Short mmCIF file of C-alpha atoms and ligand atoms in Angstrom, two decimals:
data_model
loop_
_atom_site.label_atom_id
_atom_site.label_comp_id
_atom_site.label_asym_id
_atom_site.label_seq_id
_atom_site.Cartn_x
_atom_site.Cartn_y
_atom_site.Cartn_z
CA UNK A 256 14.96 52.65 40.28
CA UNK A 257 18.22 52.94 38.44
CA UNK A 258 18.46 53.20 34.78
CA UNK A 259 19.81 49.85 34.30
CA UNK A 260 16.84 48.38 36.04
CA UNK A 261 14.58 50.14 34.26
CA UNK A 262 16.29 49.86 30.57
CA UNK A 263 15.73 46.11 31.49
CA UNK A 264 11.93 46.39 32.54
CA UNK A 265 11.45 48.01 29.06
CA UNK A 266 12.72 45.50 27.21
CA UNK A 267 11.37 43.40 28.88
CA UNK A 268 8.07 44.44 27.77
CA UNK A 269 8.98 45.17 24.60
CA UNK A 270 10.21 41.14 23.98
CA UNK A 271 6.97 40.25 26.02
CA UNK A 272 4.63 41.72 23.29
CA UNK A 273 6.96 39.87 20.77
CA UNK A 274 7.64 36.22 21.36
CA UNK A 275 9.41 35.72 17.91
CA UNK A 276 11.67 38.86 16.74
CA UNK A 277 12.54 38.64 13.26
CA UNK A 278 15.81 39.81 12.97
CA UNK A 279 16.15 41.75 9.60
CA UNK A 280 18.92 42.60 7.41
CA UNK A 281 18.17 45.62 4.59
CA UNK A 282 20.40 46.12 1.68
CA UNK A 283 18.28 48.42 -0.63
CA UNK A 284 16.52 51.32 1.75
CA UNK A 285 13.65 50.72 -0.59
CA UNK A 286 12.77 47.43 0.91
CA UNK A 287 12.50 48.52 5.01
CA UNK A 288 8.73 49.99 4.99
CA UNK A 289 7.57 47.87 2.16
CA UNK A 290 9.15 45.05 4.25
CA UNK A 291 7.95 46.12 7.54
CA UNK A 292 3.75 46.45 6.89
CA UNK A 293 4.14 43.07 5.34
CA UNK A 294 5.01 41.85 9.18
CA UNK A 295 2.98 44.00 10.34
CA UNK A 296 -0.04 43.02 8.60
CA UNK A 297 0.77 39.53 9.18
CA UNK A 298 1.39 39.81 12.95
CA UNK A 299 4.84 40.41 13.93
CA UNK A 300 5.63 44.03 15.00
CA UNK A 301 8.66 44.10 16.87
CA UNK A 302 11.50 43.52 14.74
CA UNK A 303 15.17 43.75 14.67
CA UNK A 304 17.13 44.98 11.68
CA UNK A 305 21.15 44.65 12.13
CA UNK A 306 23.30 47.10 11.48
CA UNK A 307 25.30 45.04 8.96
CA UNK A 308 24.89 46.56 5.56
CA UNK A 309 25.65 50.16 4.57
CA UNK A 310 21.81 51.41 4.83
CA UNK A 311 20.38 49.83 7.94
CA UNK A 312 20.45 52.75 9.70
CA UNK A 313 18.49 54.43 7.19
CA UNK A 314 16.29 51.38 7.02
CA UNK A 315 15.64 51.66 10.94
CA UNK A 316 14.87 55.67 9.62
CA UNK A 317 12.03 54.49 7.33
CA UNK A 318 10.64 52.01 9.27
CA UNK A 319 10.69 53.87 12.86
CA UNK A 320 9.54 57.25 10.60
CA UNK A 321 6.57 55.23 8.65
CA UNK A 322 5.11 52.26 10.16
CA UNK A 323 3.86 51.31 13.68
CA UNK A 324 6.58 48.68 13.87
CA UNK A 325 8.71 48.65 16.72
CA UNK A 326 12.12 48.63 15.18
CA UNK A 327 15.07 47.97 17.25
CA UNK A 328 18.65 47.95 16.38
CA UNK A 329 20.72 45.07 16.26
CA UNK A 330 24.64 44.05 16.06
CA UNK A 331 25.56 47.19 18.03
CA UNK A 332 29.61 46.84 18.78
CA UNK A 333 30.46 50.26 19.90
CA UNK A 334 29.09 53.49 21.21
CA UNK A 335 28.78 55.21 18.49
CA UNK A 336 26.53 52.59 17.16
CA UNK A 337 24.42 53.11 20.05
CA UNK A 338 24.25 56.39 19.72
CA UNK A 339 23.66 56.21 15.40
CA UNK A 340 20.76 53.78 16.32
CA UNK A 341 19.21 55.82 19.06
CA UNK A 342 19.33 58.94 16.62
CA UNK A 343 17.48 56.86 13.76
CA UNK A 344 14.83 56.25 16.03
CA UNK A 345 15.16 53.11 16.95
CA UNK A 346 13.04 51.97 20.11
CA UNK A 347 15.70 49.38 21.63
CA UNK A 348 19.19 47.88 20.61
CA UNK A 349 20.78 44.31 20.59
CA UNK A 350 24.47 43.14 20.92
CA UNK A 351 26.03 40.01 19.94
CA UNK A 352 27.67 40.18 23.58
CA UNK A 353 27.96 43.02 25.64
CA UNK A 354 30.86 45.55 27.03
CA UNK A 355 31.06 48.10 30.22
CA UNK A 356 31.07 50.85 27.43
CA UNK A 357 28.30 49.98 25.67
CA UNK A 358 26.02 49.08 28.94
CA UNK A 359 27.07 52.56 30.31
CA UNK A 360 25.93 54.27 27.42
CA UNK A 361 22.64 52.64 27.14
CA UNK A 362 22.23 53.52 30.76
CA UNK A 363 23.34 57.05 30.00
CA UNK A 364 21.46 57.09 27.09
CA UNK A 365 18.32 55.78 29.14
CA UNK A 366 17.90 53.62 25.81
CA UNK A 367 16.45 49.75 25.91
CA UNK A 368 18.97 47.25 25.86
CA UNK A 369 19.20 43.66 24.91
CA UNK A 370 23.13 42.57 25.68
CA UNK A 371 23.88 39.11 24.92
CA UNK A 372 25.16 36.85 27.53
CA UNK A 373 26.57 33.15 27.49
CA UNK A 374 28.92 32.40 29.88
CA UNK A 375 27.66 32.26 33.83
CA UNK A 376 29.97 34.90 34.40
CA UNK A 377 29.00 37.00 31.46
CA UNK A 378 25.18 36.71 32.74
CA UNK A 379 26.07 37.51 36.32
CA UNK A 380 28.05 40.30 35.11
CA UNK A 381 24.90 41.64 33.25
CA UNK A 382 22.87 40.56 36.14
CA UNK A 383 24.92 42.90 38.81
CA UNK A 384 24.49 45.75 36.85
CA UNK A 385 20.44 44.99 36.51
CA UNK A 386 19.94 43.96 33.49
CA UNK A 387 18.13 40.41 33.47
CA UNK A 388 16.94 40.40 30.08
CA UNK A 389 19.25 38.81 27.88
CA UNK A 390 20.50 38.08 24.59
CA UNK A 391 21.71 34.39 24.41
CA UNK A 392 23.61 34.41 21.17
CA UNK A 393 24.42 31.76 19.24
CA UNK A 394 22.12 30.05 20.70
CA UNK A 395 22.57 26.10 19.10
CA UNK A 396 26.24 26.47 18.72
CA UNK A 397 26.38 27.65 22.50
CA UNK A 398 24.61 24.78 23.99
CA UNK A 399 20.85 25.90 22.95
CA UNK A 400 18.18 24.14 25.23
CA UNK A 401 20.00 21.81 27.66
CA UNK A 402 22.29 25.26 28.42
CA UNK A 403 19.36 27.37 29.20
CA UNK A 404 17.84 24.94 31.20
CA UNK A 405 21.35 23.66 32.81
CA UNK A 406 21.70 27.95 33.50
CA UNK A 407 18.15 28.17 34.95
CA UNK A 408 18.81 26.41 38.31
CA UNK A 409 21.87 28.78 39.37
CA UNK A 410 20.50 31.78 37.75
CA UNK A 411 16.71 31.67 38.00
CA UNK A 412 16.02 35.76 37.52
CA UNK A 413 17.54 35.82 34.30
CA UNK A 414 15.23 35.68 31.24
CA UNK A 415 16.53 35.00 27.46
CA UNK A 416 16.13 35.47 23.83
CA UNK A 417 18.05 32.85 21.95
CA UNK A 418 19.21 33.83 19.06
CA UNK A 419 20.91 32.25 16.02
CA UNK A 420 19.98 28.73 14.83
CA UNK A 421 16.74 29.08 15.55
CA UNK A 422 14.11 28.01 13.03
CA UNK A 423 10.51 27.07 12.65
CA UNK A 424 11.97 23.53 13.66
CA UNK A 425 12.79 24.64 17.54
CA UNK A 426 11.41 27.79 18.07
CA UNK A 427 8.58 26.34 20.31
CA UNK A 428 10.85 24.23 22.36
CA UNK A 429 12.80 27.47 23.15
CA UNK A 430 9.81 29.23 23.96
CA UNK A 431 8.78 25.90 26.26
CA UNK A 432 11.55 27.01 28.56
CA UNK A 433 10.28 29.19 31.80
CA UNK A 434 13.67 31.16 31.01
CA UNK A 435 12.91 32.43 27.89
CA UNK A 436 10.72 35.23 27.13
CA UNK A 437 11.10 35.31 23.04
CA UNK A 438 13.18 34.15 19.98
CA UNK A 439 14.65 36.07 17.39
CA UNK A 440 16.38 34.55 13.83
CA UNK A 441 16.40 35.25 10.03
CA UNK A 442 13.98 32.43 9.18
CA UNK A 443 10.84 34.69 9.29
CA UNK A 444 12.36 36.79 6.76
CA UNK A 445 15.61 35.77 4.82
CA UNK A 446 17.79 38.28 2.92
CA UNK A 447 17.05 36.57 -0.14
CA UNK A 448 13.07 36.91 0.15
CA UNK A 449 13.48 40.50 1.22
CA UNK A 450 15.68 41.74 -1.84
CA UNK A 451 13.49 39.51 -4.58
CA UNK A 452 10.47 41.90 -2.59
CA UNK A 453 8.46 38.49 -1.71
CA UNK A 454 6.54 39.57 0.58
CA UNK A 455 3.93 37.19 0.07
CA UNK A 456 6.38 34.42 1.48
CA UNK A 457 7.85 36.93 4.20
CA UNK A 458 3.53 37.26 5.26
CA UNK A 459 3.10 33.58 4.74
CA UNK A 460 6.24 32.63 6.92
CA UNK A 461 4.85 35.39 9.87
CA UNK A 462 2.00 33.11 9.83
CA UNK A 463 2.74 30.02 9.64
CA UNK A 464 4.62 30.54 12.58
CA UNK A 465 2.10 32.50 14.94
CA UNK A 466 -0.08 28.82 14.28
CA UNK A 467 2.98 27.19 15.30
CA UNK A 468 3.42 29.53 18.52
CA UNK A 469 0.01 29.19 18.60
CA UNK A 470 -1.00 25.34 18.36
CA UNK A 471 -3.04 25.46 15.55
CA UNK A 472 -0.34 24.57 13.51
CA UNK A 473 1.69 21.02 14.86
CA UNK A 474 4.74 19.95 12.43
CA UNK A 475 6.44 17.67 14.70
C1 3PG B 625 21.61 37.19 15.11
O1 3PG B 625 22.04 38.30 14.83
O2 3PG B 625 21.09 36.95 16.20
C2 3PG B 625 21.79 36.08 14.15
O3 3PG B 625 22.43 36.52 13.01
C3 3PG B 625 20.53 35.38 13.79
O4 3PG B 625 20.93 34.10 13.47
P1 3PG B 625 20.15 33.18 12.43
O5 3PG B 625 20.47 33.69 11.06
O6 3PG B 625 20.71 31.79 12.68
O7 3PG B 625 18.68 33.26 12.72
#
């Protein structure tokens, strides 16, 4: 089995355990394990937090150090993210799109890799160097559901999480699609929530959604 392959099987199962990734952004350090048991607690353990503000990789630290979340790394552009993510202890890593050097290095690096993919050519690309668990980023803007189901016929293997417009509104017609294997988005927990430390509308959004996913909850 090469690496690629097998970087792919593992997130794979990571996303399978998942179904909705919230995908986290940490401005005060303080916030990420505080943050993290509250999701946690209320059902979602595999979470993303993006390596856009100055302390996410100390955030990733904290949580990956203190809680039994699976905490992966998102917004990696270059190797040396990869690497700082990886070092932090984060347990898989997400790009926006996805270049030879950073595919190489997660292969090198034997390190869990969501790339993102939207073009047929980008997928196939992805696809040839076996990884079939993709990143399908941003998802409304691209195309969202008629694309993934349009992409489906030519490029059955491939398996998705669409990310970016999604929202309690579509998540479950996403997830309808045989192609996709999870969602990810800021709804669950918005920037704002986490610095005002809300956690009791971070917990109450985690479950509102899981009766969504779930059907116990119907809002259409
Ligand atoms: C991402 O990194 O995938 C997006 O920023 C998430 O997009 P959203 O804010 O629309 O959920």
């Amino acid at each position: 089995m090469s690496y690629s392959h097998s970087i792919s099987t593992r997130m794979i199962n990571l996303v399978d355990k998942a179904s909705i990734i919230p995908i986290i952004e940490i401005e005060d350090t303080r916030h990420a394990v505080p943050l993290a048991e509250t999701l946690i607690n209320a059902g979602m353990s595999v979470i993303e937090v993006v390596l856009r503000t100055a302390n996410a990789l100390e955030a990733i630290r904290e949580i990956a150090q203190n809680t039994t979340c699976t905490v992966g790394a998102g917004s990696l552009v270059s190797v040396d993210d990869v690497i700082k993510a990886r070092e932090a202890g984060a347990s898989f890593g997400v790009s926006p799109g996805s270049t030879p050097a950073l595919v190489d290095a997660c292969m090198d690096l034997d390190f869990p890799y969501l790339p993102g993919g939207v073009t047929a050519s980008e997928m196939m690309n992805l696809a040839e160097k076996g990884i079939t668990m993709l990143k399908f980023f941003p998802a409304e803007p691209s195309g969202g559901i008629p694309y993934l189901k349009s992409i489906m016929g030519p490029l059955p293997h491939l398996r998705f999480c669409p990310t970016g417009g999604v929202n309690e509104s579509n998540f479950m017609d996403y997830l309808s699609l045989e192609n996709v294997a999870c969602v990810g988005g800021s709804w669950i927990a918005p920037t704002k929530s986490i610095n005002d430390q809300d956690w009791e509308t971070i917990s109450y959004n985690v479950e509102r959604n899981l009766s969504i996913r779930d059907g116990v909850l119907k809002i259409n």
